[in-house]
PDB file of N, CA and C in Angstrom:
ATOM      1  N   MET A1225      -7.608  27.225  32.651  1.00  0.00           N
ATOM      2  CA  MET A1225      -9.006  25.915  32.969  1.00  0.00           C
ATOM      3  C   MET A1225     -10.195  26.181  33.650  1.00  0.00           C
ATOM      4  N   ASP A1226     -10.630  24.954  34.033  1.00  0.00           N
ATOM      5  CA  ASP A1226     -12.415  25.386  34.534  1.00  0.00           C
ATOM      6  C   ASP A1226     -11.661  25.878  36.334  1.00  0.00           C
ATOM      7  N   GLY A1227     -11.072  26.069  36.684  1.00  0.00           N
ATOM      8  CA  GLY A1227     -10.350  26.345  38.250  1.00  0.00           C
ATOM      9  C   GLY A1227     -10.193  25.315  38.519  1.00  0.00           C
ATOM     10  N   GLY A1228     -10.853  23.792  38.492  1.00  0.00           N
ATOM     11  CA  GLY A1228     -10.898  23.030  39.755  1.00  0.00           C
ATOM     12  C   GLY A1228      -9.466  21.878  39.191  1.00  0.00           C
ATOM     13  N   LEU A1229      -8.485  21.866  40.441  1.00  0.00           N
ATOM     14  CA  LEU A1229      -7.356  20.806  39.883  1.00  0.00           C
ATOM     15  C   LEU A1229      -8.025  19.263  40.632  1.00  0.00           C
ATOM     16  N   TYR A1230      -7.486  18.040  40.063  1.00  0.00           N
ATOM     17  CA  TYR A1230      -7.996  17.301  40.578  1.00  0.00           C
ATOM     18  C   TYR A1230      -6.877  16.459  41.324  1.00  0.00           C
ATOM     19  N   ARG A1231      -6.492  15.633  42.344  1.00  0.00           N
ATOM     20  CA  ARG A1231      -5.157  14.872  42.063  1.00  0.00           C
ATOM     21  C   ARG A1231      -5.572  13.548  41.562  1.00  0.00           C
ATOM     22  N   THR A1232      -3.846  13.541  40.990  1.00  0.00           N
ATOM     23  CA  THR A1232      -4.144  12.234  40.611  1.00  0.00           C
ATOM     24  C   THR A1232      -2.681  11.446  40.337  1.00  0.00           C
ATOM     25  N   GLN A1233      -2.240  10.537  40.273  1.00  0.00           N
ATOM     26  CA  GLN A1233      -0.909   9.839  40.529  1.00  0.00           C
ATOM     27  C   GLN A1233      -0.819   9.529  39.566  1.00  0.00           C
ATOM     28  N   LEU A1234       0.423   9.562  39.062  1.00  0.00           N
ATOM     29  CA  LEU A1234       1.427   9.624  38.165  1.00  0.00           C
ATOM     30  C   LEU A1234       2.689   8.542  37.859  1.00  0.00           C
ATOM     31  N   LEU A1235       2.489   7.762  37.152  1.00  0.00           N
ATOM     32  CA  LEU A1235       4.184   7.468  37.372  1.00  0.00           C
ATOM     33  C   LEU A1235       5.150   7.330  36.075  1.00  0.00           C
ATOM     34  N   LEU A1236       6.317   8.124  36.388  1.00  0.00           N
ATOM     35  CA  LEU A1236       7.139   8.137  34.810  1.00  0.00           C
ATOM     36  C   LEU A1236       8.287   7.883  35.116  1.00  0.00           C
ATOM     37  N   GLU A1237       8.755   7.319  33.910  1.00  0.00           N
ATOM     38  CA  GLU A1237      10.143   7.101  34.477  1.00  0.00           C
ATOM     39  C   GLU A1237      11.348   7.370  35.021  1.00  0.00           C
ATOM     40  N   LYS A1238      12.424   7.772  34.824  1.00  0.00           N
ATOM     41  CA  LYS A1238      13.109   8.241  35.680  1.00  0.00           C
ATOM     42  C   LYS A1238      13.977   8.939  35.143  1.00  0.00           C
ATOM     43  N   LYS A1239      14.176   9.301  33.942  1.00  0.00           N
ATOM     44  CA  LYS A1239      14.681   9.880  32.809  1.00  0.00           C
ATOM     45  C   LYS A1239      13.563  11.238  32.782  1.00  0.00           C
ATOM     46  N   GLN A1240      11.944  10.600  32.680  1.00  0.00           N
ATOM     47  CA  GLN A1240      11.534  11.768  32.503  1.00  0.00           C
ATOM     48  C   GLN A1240      10.865  12.432  33.744  1.00  0.00           C
ATOM     49  N   HIS A1241      11.258  12.217  34.893  1.00  0.00           N
ATOM     50  CA  HIS A1241      10.759  12.669  35.650  1.00  0.00           C
ATOM     51  C   HIS A1241      12.067  13.796  36.031  1.00  0.00           C
ATOM     52  N   ALA A1242      13.649  13.452  35.510  1.00  0.00           N
ATOM     53  CA  ALA A1242      14.642  14.183  35.570  1.00  0.00           C
ATOM     54  C   ALA A1242      14.235  15.592  34.687  1.00  0.00           C
ATOM     55  N   VAL A1243      14.255  14.923  33.580  1.00  0.00           N
ATOM     56  CA  VAL A1243      13.384  16.266  32.947  1.00  0.00           C
ATOM     57  C   VAL A1243      12.745  17.271  33.070  1.00  0.00           C
ATOM     58  N   LEU A1244      11.501  16.911  33.359  1.00  0.00           N
ATOM     59  CA  LEU A1244      10.393  17.602  33.547  1.00  0.00           C
ATOM     60  C   LEU A1244      10.884  18.428  34.695  1.00  0.00           C
ATOM     61  N   ALA A1245      11.223  18.005  35.556  1.00  0.00           N
ATOM     62  CA  ALA A1245      12.063  18.536  37.608  1.00  0.00           C
ATOM     63  C   ALA A1245      12.788  19.809  36.917  1.00  0.00           C
ATOM     64  N   ALA A1246      13.692  19.365  35.721  1.00  0.00           N
ATOM     65  CA  ALA A1246      14.378  20.669  35.058  1.00  0.00           C
ATOM     66  C   ALA A1246      14.538  21.897  34.372  1.00  0.00           C
ATOM     67  N   LEU A1247      13.251  21.307  33.221  1.00  0.00           N
ATOM     68  CA  LEU A1247      12.222  22.065  32.557  1.00  0.00           C
ATOM     69  C   LEU A1247      11.306  23.272  34.199  1.00  0.00           C
ATOM     70  N   ALA A1248      10.234  22.254  34.774  1.00  0.00           N
ATOM     71  CA  ALA A1248      10.074  23.598  35.686  1.00  0.00           C
ATOM     72  C   ALA A1248      10.695  24.019  36.368  1.00  0.00           C
ATOM     73  N   GLN A1249      11.856  24.014  37.033  1.00  0.00           N
ATOM     74  CA  GLN A1249      12.961  24.335  37.825  1.00  0.00           C
ATOM     75  C   GLN A1249      13.743  25.791  36.906  1.00  0.00           C
ATOM     76  N   GLN A1250      13.658  25.331  35.706  1.00  0.00           N
ATOM     77  CA  GLN A1250      14.585  26.427  34.731  1.00  0.00           C
ATOM     78  C   GLN A1250      13.405  27.725  34.652  1.00  0.00           C
ATOM     79  N   GLU A1251      12.140  26.816  35.056  1.00  0.00           N
ATOM     80  CA  GLU A1251      10.557  27.992  34.657  1.00  0.00           C
ATOM     81  C   GLU A1251      10.252  28.322  35.523  1.00  0.00           C
ATOM     82  N   ASN A1252      11.371  28.405  37.129  1.00  0.00           N
ATOM     83  CA  ASN A1252      10.359  28.625  38.596  1.00  0.00           C
ATOM     84  C   ASN A1252       8.749  28.164  38.696  1.00  0.00           C
ATOM     85  N   ARG A1253       8.507  27.342  38.079  1.00  0.00           N
ATOM     86  CA  ARG A1253       7.087  26.558  38.083  1.00  0.00           C
ATOM     87  C   ARG A1253       7.321  24.941  38.732  1.00  0.00           C
ATOM     88  N   SER A1254       6.440  24.564  39.326  1.00  0.00           N
ATOM     89  CA  SER A1254       6.509  23.595  39.654  1.00  0.00           C
ATOM     90  C   SER A1254       5.835  21.870  38.940  1.00  0.00           C
ATOM     91  N   LEU A1255       6.529  20.857  39.101  1.00  0.00           N
ATOM     92  CA  LEU A1255       6.660  20.053  37.805  1.00  0.00           C
ATOM     93  C   LEU A1255       5.387  19.295  37.580  1.00  0.00           C
ATOM     94  N   SER A1256       4.219  19.357  38.933  1.00  0.00           N
ATOM     95  CA  SER A1256       2.830  19.743  38.481  1.00  0.00           C
ATOM     96  C   SER A1256       2.552  20.613  37.272  1.00  0.00           C
ATOM     97  N   ASP A1257       2.620  22.051  37.913  1.00  0.00           N
ATOM     98  CA  ASP A1257       2.098  22.885  36.198  1.00  0.00           C
ATOM     99  C   ASP A1257       2.886  22.159  34.996  1.00  0.00           C
ATOM    100  N   LYS A1258       3.648  22.048  34.990  1.00  0.00           N
ATOM    101  CA  LYS A1258       4.635  22.042  33.954  1.00  0.00           C
ATOM    102  C   LYS A1258       3.956  20.539  33.093  1.00  0.00           C
ATOM    103  N   VAL A1259       3.353  19.763  33.852  1.00  0.00           N
ATOM    104  CA  VAL A1259       2.508  18.469  33.562  1.00  0.00           C
ATOM    105  C   VAL A1259       1.775  19.170  32.610  1.00  0.00           C
ATOM    106  N   ARG A1260       1.026  19.945  33.640  1.00  0.00           N
ATOM    107  CA  ARG A1260      -0.429  20.852  33.467  1.00  0.00           C
ATOM    108  C   ARG A1260      -0.332  21.279  31.283  1.00  0.00           C
ATOM    109  N   GLU A1261       0.764  21.764  31.643  1.00  0.00           N
ATOM    110  CA  GLU A1261       0.947  22.842  30.469  1.00  0.00           C
ATOM    111  C   GLU A1261       1.263  21.717  28.919  1.00  0.00           C
ATOM    112  N   ILE A1262       2.395  20.237  29.762  1.00  0.00           N
ATOM    113  CA  ILE A1262       2.258  19.517  28.029  1.00  0.00           C
ATOM    114  C   ILE A1262       1.214  18.678  27.911  1.00  0.00           C
ATOM    115  N   ILE A1263       0.054  18.876  29.045  1.00  0.00           N
ATOM    116  CA  ILE A1263      -1.313  17.675  28.924  1.00  0.00           C
ATOM    117  C   ILE A1263      -1.461  18.770  27.912  1.00  0.00           C
ATOM    118  N   ASN A1264      -2.267  19.552  28.219  1.00  0.00           N
ATOM    119  CA  ASN A1264      -2.713  21.259  27.490  1.00  0.00           C
ATOM    120  C   ASN A1264      -2.141  21.370  26.135  1.00  0.00           C
ATOM    121  N   ARG A1265      -0.766  21.249  26.057  1.00  0.00           N
ATOM    122  CA  ARG A1265      -1.379  21.136  24.566  1.00  0.00           C
ATOM    123  C   ARG A1265      -0.755  20.180  24.001  1.00  0.00           C
ATOM    124  N   TYR A1266      -1.176  19.323  24.458  1.00  0.00           N
ATOM    125  CA  TYR A1266      -1.249  17.739  24.142  1.00  0.00           C
ATOM    126  C   TYR A1266      -2.547  18.052  22.994  1.00  0.00           C
ATOM    127  N   LEU A1267      -3.225  17.834  24.310  1.00  0.00           N
ATOM    128  CA  LEU A1267      -4.155  17.777  24.187  1.00  0.00           C
ATOM    129  C   LEU A1267      -5.271  19.104  22.664  1.00  0.00           C
ATOM    130  N   ALA A1268      -4.603  19.950  23.084  1.00  0.00           N
ATOM    131  CA  ALA A1268      -4.883  21.160  21.800  1.00  0.00           C
ATOM    132  C   ALA A1268      -4.606  20.506  20.724  1.00  0.00           C
ATOM    133  N   GLU A1269      -3.772  19.862  19.962  1.00  0.00           N
ATOM    134  CA  GLU A1269      -2.863  19.150  19.247  1.00  0.00           C
ATOM    135  C   GLU A1269      -3.199  18.062  18.836  1.00  0.00           C
ATOM    136  N   GLN A1270      -4.312  17.394  19.338  1.00  0.00           N
ATOM    137  CA  GLN A1270      -4.947  16.295  19.315  1.00  0.00           C
ATOM    138  C   GLN A1270      -6.502  16.911  18.925  1.00  0.00           C
ATOM    139  N   ASP A1271      -7.393  18.355  19.384  1.00  0.00           N
ATOM    140  CA  ASP A1271      -8.210  19.005  19.226  1.00  0.00           C
ATOM    141  C   ASP A1271      -7.523  19.029  17.355  1.00  0.00           C
ATOM    142  N   ALA A1272      -6.803  19.777  16.993  1.00  0.00           N
ATOM    143  CA  ALA A1272      -6.644  20.644  15.933  1.00  0.00           C
ATOM    144  C   ALA A1272      -6.605  19.068  15.068  1.00  0.00           C
ATOM    145  N   ASP A1273      -6.000  18.383  15.571  1.00  0.00           N
ATOM    146  CA  ASP A1273      -6.254  17.048  14.355  1.00  0.00           C
ATOM    147  C   ASP A1273      -7.315  16.363  13.989  1.00  0.00           C
ATOM    148  N   ALA A1274      -7.777  16.119  15.248  1.00  0.00           N
ATOM    149  CA  ALA A1274      -9.366  15.854  15.066  1.00  0.00           C
ATOM    150  C   ALA A1274      -9.893  16.754  13.764  1.00  0.00           C
ATOM    151  N   GLN A1275     -10.055  18.224  14.347  1.00  0.00           N
ATOM    152  CA  GLN A1275     -10.394  19.263  13.065  1.00  0.00           C
ATOM    153  C   GLN A1275      -9.990  19.195  11.835  1.00  0.00           C
ATOM    154  N   LEU A1276      -9.039  18.850  11.547  1.00  0.00           N
ATOM    155  CA  LEU A1276      -8.512  18.535  10.118  1.00  0.00           C
ATOM    156  C   LEU A1276      -8.786  17.718   9.627  1.00  0.00           C
ATOM    157  N   GLY A1277      -8.775  16.712  10.422  1.00  0.00           N
ATOM    158  CA  GLY A1277      -9.368  15.412  10.094  1.00  0.00           C
ATOM    159  C   GLY A1277     -11.568  15.552   8.797  1.00  0.00           C
ATOM    160  N   GLY A1278     -11.836  15.908   9.624  1.00  0.00           N
ATOM    161  CA  GLY A1278     -12.804  16.617   9.698  1.00  0.00           C
ATOM    162  C   GLY A1278     -12.938  17.342   8.776  1.00  0.00           C
ATOM    163  N   GLU A1279     -12.168  17.993   8.521  1.00  0.00           N
ATOM    164  CA  GLU A1279     -12.403  19.156   7.134  1.00  0.00           C
ATOM    165  C   GLU A1279     -11.784  18.334   5.886  1.00  0.00           C
ATOM    166  N   LEU A1280     -10.812  17.390   5.974  1.00  0.00           N
ATOM    167  CA  LEU A1280      -9.918  15.920   4.637  1.00  0.00           C
ATOM    168  C   LEU A1280     -11.452  16.007   4.124  1.00  0.00           C
ATOM    169  N   ASN A1281     -12.368  14.712   5.261  1.00  0.00           N
ATOM    170  CA  ASN A1281     -13.165  14.036   5.594  1.00  0.00           C
ATOM    171  C   ASN A1281     -14.173  15.006   4.378  1.00  0.00           C
ATOM    172  N   ALA A1282     -14.387  16.100   5.179  1.00  0.00           N
ATOM    173  CA  ALA A1282     -15.625  16.518   4.171  1.00  0.00           C
ATOM    174  C   ALA A1282     -15.111  17.036   2.617  1.00  0.00           C
ATOM    175  N   LEU A1283     -13.918  17.004   2.151  1.00  0.00           N
ATOM    176  CA  LEU A1283     -12.767  17.390   1.377  1.00  0.00           C
ATOM    177  C   LEU A1283     -13.308  16.479   0.336  1.00  0.00           C
ATOM    178  N   GLY A1284     -13.048  15.055   0.861  1.00  0.00           N
ATOM    179  CA  GLY A1284     -13.434  14.071   0.369  1.00  0.00           C
ATOM    180  C   GLY A1284     -14.679  13.313  -0.173  1.00  0.00           C
ATOM    181  N   ASN A1285     -15.923  13.823   0.676  1.00  0.00           N
ATOM    182  CA  ASN A1285     -16.746  14.031  -0.337  1.00  0.00           C
ATOM    183  C   ASN A1285     -17.497  15.068  -1.149  1.00  0.00           C
ATOM    184  N   LEU A1286     -16.714  15.601  -1.010  1.00  0.00           N
ATOM    185  CA  LEU A1286     -17.445  17.116  -2.229  1.00  0.00           C
ATOM    186  C   LEU A1286     -15.647  16.735  -2.942  1.00  0.00           C
ATOM    187  N   THR A1287     -15.609  15.916  -3.115  1.00  0.00           N
ATOM    188  CA  THR A1287     -14.863  14.912  -4.424  1.00  0.00           C
ATOM    189  C   THR A1287     -15.376  13.888  -4.508  1.00  0.00           C
ATOM    190  N   ARG A1288     -16.138  13.201  -3.747  1.00  0.00           N
ATOM    191  CA  ARG A1288     -17.063  12.152  -4.611  1.00  0.00           C
ATOM    192  C   ARG A1288     -18.027  12.832  -5.420  1.00  0.00           C
ATOM    193  N   ILE A1289     -18.811  13.875  -4.386  1.00  0.00           N
ATOM    194  CA  ILE A1289     -19.902  14.588  -5.351  1.00  0.00           C
ATOM    195  C   ILE A1289     -19.525  15.185  -6.583  1.00  0.00           C
ATOM    196  N   ARG A1290     -18.413  15.645  -6.998  1.00  0.00           N
ATOM    197  CA  ARG A1290     -18.212  16.211  -7.925  1.00  0.00           C
ATOM    198  C   ARG A1290     -17.940  15.302  -8.928  1.00  0.00           C
ATOM    199  N   GLU A1291     -17.311  13.839  -9.041  1.00  0.00           N
ATOM    200  CA  GLU A1291     -17.396  13.034  -9.488  1.00  0.00           C
ATOM    201  C   GLU A1291     -18.826  12.227  -9.919  1.00  0.00           C
ATOM    202  N   GLN A1292     -19.336  12.025  -8.672  1.00  0.00           N
ATOM    203  CA  GLN A1292     -20.634  11.580  -9.264  1.00  0.00           C
ATOM    204  C   GLN A1292     -21.578  12.726 -10.344  1.00  0.00           C
ATOM    205  N   THR A1293     -21.363  13.969  -9.866  1.00  0.00           N
ATOM    206  CA  THR A1293     -21.824  14.795 -10.564  1.00  0.00           C
ATOM    207  C   THR A1293     -21.622  14.469 -12.491  1.00  0.00           C
ATOM    208  N   ALA A1294     -20.498  14.819 -12.393  1.00  0.00           N
ATOM    209  CA  ALA A1294     -19.805  14.433 -13.705  1.00  0.00           C
ATOM    210  C   ALA A1294     -19.677  13.505 -14.614  1.00  0.00           C
ATOM    211  N   LEU A1295     -20.725  12.517 -13.879  1.00  0.00           N
ATOM    212  CA  LEU A1295     -20.547  10.866 -14.177  1.00  0.00           C
ATOM    213  C   LEU A1295     -21.792  11.081 -15.117  1.00  0.00           C
ATOM    214  N   VAL A1296     -23.501  12.235 -14.232  1.00  0.00           N
ATOM    215  CA  VAL A1296     -24.689  12.102 -14.577  1.00  0.00           C
ATOM    216  C   VAL A1296     -25.173  12.984 -15.343  1.00  0.00           C
ATOM    217  N   TYR A1297     -24.071  14.051 -15.337  1.00  0.00           N
ATOM    218  CA  TYR A1297     -24.742  15.540 -16.199  1.00  0.00           C
ATOM    219  C   TYR A1297     -23.412  15.796 -17.094  1.00  0.00           C
ATOM    220  N   GLY A1298     -22.332  14.938 -16.192  1.00  0.00           N
ATOM    221  CA  GLY A1298     -21.208  15.641 -17.716  1.00  0.00           C
ATOM    222  C   GLY A1298     -20.600  16.979 -17.209  1.00  0.00           C
ATOM    223  N   VAL A1299     -19.486  17.167 -17.516  1.00  0.00           N
ATOM    224  CA  VAL A1299     -18.396  18.368 -17.096  1.00  0.00           C
ATOM    225  C   VAL A1299     -18.494  19.747 -18.344  1.00  0.00           C
ATOM    226  N   TYR A1300     -18.854  20.722 -18.044  1.00  0.00           N
ATOM    227  CA  TYR A1300     -18.897  21.923 -19.051  1.00  0.00           C
ATOM    228  C   TYR A1300     -17.509  22.221 -19.156  1.00  0.00           C
ATOM    229  N   ALA A1301     -17.366  22.238 -20.545  1.00  0.00           N
ATOM    230  CA  ALA A1301     -16.135  22.566 -20.668  1.00  0.00           C
ATOM    231  C   ALA A1301     -16.130  24.309 -20.720  1.00  0.00           C
ATOM    232  N   GLY A1302     -16.715  25.091 -20.558  1.00  0.00           N
ATOM    233  CA  GLY A1302     -16.481  26.484 -20.706  1.00  0.00           C
ATOM    234  C   GLY A1302     -16.049  26.901 -19.559  1.00  0.00           C
ATOM    235  N   ASP A1303     -15.742  28.055 -19.467  1.00  0.00           N
ATOM    236  CA  ASP A1303     -15.468  29.226 -18.738  1.00  0.00           C
ATOM    237  C   ASP A1303     -16.690  30.166 -18.008  1.00  0.00           C
ATOM    238  N   PRO A1304     -17.389  29.587 -16.739  1.00  0.00           N
ATOM    239  CA  PRO A1304     -18.291  30.156 -16.589  1.00  0.00           C
ATOM    240  C   PRO A1304     -17.745  31.965 -16.378  1.00  0.00           C
ATOM    241  N   ILE A1305     -17.090  31.719 -15.368  1.00  0.00           N
ATOM    242  CA  ILE A1305     -16.893  33.397 -15.210  1.00  0.00           C
ATOM    243  C   ILE A1305     -15.892  34.063 -16.050  1.00  0.00           C
ATOM    244  N   ALA A1306     -15.403  33.885 -17.266  1.00  0.00           N
ATOM    245  CA  ALA A1306     -15.230  34.993 -17.771  1.00  0.00           C
ATOM    246  C   ALA A1306     -16.788  34.543 -19.122  1.00  0.00           C
ATOM    247  N   GLU A1307     -17.380  33.851 -18.996  1.00  0.00           N
ATOM    248  CA  GLU A1307     -18.782  34.097 -20.093  1.00  0.00           C
ATOM    249  C   GLU A1307     -19.708  35.097 -19.126  1.00  0.00           C
ATOM    250  N   THR A1308     -19.629  35.200 -17.760  1.00  0.00           N
ATOM    251  CA  THR A1308     -20.378  36.068 -16.675  1.00  0.00           C
ATOM    252  C   THR A1308     -19.845  37.337 -16.609  1.00  0.00           C
ATOM    253  N   ARG A1309     -18.360  37.163 -17.363  1.00  0.00           N
ATOM    254  CA  ARG A1309     -17.919  38.992 -16.901  1.00  0.00           C
ATOM    255  C   ARG A1309     -18.159  39.245 -18.708  1.00  0.00           C
ATOM    256  N   ALA A1310     -18.089  38.987 -19.164  1.00  0.00           N
ATOM    257  CA  ALA A1310     -18.391  39.338 -20.410  1.00  0.00           C
ATOM    258  C   ALA A1310     -19.995  39.391 -20.959  1.00  0.00           C
ATOM    259  N   GLU A1311     -20.719  38.749 -20.356  1.00  0.00           N
ATOM    260  CA  GLU A1311     -22.047  39.033 -20.164  1.00  0.00           C
ATOM    261  C   GLU A1311     -22.563  40.273 -19.378  1.00  0.00           C
ATOM    262  N   ARG A1312     -21.552  40.776 -18.661  1.00  0.00           N
ATOM    263  CA  ARG A1312     -22.046  41.885 -17.577  1.00  0.00           C
ATOM    264  C   ARG A1312     -21.448  43.142 -18.510  1.00  0.00           C
ATOM    265  N   GLU A1313     -19.930  42.862 -19.173  1.00  0.00           N
ATOM    266  CA  GLU A1313     -19.637  44.271 -19.614  1.00  0.00           C
ATOM    267  C   GLU A1313     -20.743  44.263 -21.158  1.00  0.00           C
ATOM    268  N   VAL A1314     -21.050  42.990 -21.654  1.00  0.00           N
ATOM    269  CA  VAL A1314     -22.283  43.707 -22.807  1.00  0.00           C
ATOM    270  C   VAL A1314     -23.649  44.704 -22.115  1.00  0.00           C
ATOM    271  N   GLU A1315     -23.575  43.845 -21.042  1.00  0.00           N
ATOM    272  CA  GLU A1315     -24.841  45.049 -20.200  1.00  0.00           C
ATOM    273  C   GLU A1315     -24.360  46.057 -19.693  1.00  0.00           C
ATOM    274  N   ASN A1316     -23.388  46.095 -19.497  1.00  0.00           N
ATOM    275  CA  ASN A1316     -22.802  47.527 -19.169  1.00  0.00           C
ATOM    276  C   ASN A1316     -22.754  48.600 -20.298  1.00  0.00           C
ATOM    277  N   ASP A1317     -22.353  48.166 -20.948  1.00  0.00           N
ATOM    278  CA  ASP A1317     -22.203  49.018 -22.303  1.00  0.00           C
ATOM    279  C   ASP A1317     -23.540  49.295 -22.658  1.00  0.00           C
ATOM    280  N   ALA A1318     -24.476  48.558 -23.052  1.00  0.00           N
ATOM    281  CA  ALA A1318     -25.745  49.084 -22.659  1.00  0.00           C
ATOM    282  C   ALA A1318     -26.279  50.179 -22.551  1.00  0.00           C
ATOM    283  N   VAL A1319     -26.078  49.824 -20.901  1.00  0.00           N
ATOM    284  CA  VAL A1319     -26.422  50.683 -19.990  1.00  0.00           C
ATOM    285  C   VAL A1319     -25.258  52.353 -20.268  1.00  0.00           C
ATOM    286  N   GLN A1320     -24.406  52.054 -20.422  1.00  0.00           N
ATOM    287  CA  GLN A1320     -23.734  53.418 -20.925  1.00  0.00           C
ATOM    288  C   GLN A1320     -24.019  54.070 -22.186  1.00  0.00           C
ATOM    289  N   GLY A1321     -24.520  52.995 -23.232  1.00  0.00           N
ATOM    290  CA  GLY A1321     -25.321  53.677 -24.420  1.00  0.00           C
ATOM    291  C   GLY A1321     -26.453  53.706 -24.165  1.00  0.00           C
ATOM    292  N   GLN A1322     -27.308  53.925 -23.274  1.00  0.00           N
ATOM    293  CA  GLN A1322     -28.875  54.241 -22.911  1.00  0.00           C
ATOM    294  C   GLN A1322     -28.380  55.577 -22.649  1.00  0.00           C
ATOM    295  N   VAL A1323     -27.375  56.071 -21.324  1.00  0.00           N
ATOM    296  CA  VAL A1323     -27.141  57.385 -20.715  1.00  0.00           C
ATOM    297  C   VAL A1323     -26.776  58.138 -21.756  1.00  0.00           C
ATOM    298  N   GLY A1324     -25.589  57.664 -22.365  1.00  0.00           N
ATOM    299  CA  GLY A1324     -25.218  58.832 -23.356  1.00  0.00           C
ATOM    300  C   GLY A1324     -25.975  59.403 -24.070  1.00  0.00           C
ATOM    301  N   ALA A1325     -26.698  58.071 -24.791  1.00  0.00           N
ATOM    302  CA  ALA A1325     -27.861  58.889 -25.703  1.00  0.00           C
ATOM    303  C   ALA A1325     -29.144  59.656 -24.930  1.00  0.00           C
ATOM    304  N   ARG A1326     -29.808  59.880 -24.337  1.00  0.00           N
ATOM    305  CA  ARG A1326     -29.956  61.150 -23.301  1.00  0.00           C
ATOM    306  C   ARG A1326     -29.188  62.133 -22.762  1.00  0.00           C
ATOM    307  N   GLN A1327     -28.301  62.278 -23.005  1.00  0.00           N
ATOM    308  CA  GLN A1327     -27.426  63.713 -22.359  1.00  0.00           C
ATOM    309  C   GLN A1327     -27.059  64.419 -24.462  1.00  0.00           C
TER     310      GLN A1327
END
């Protein structure tokens, strides 16, 4: 919390008040403290939902970019990782051959 508390009026239904008061009493806390805890949880959940929404939006943008790129340039049918590994193995074998020839 930022250190400051502000007085506000909150109207609750009878059952809401009774449940919150009972929860606060069980935890030896004030009703106000319990309400602040619940509000903080809700706000954290909203922040998490907003962040997730932004991430999902970014993924959607990436999907559109991939689709547009595939339309313009096509899709590479090879396996770039396997090809890079094979090239690296050939390079390593060549280096090993040069080291062996020197010895």
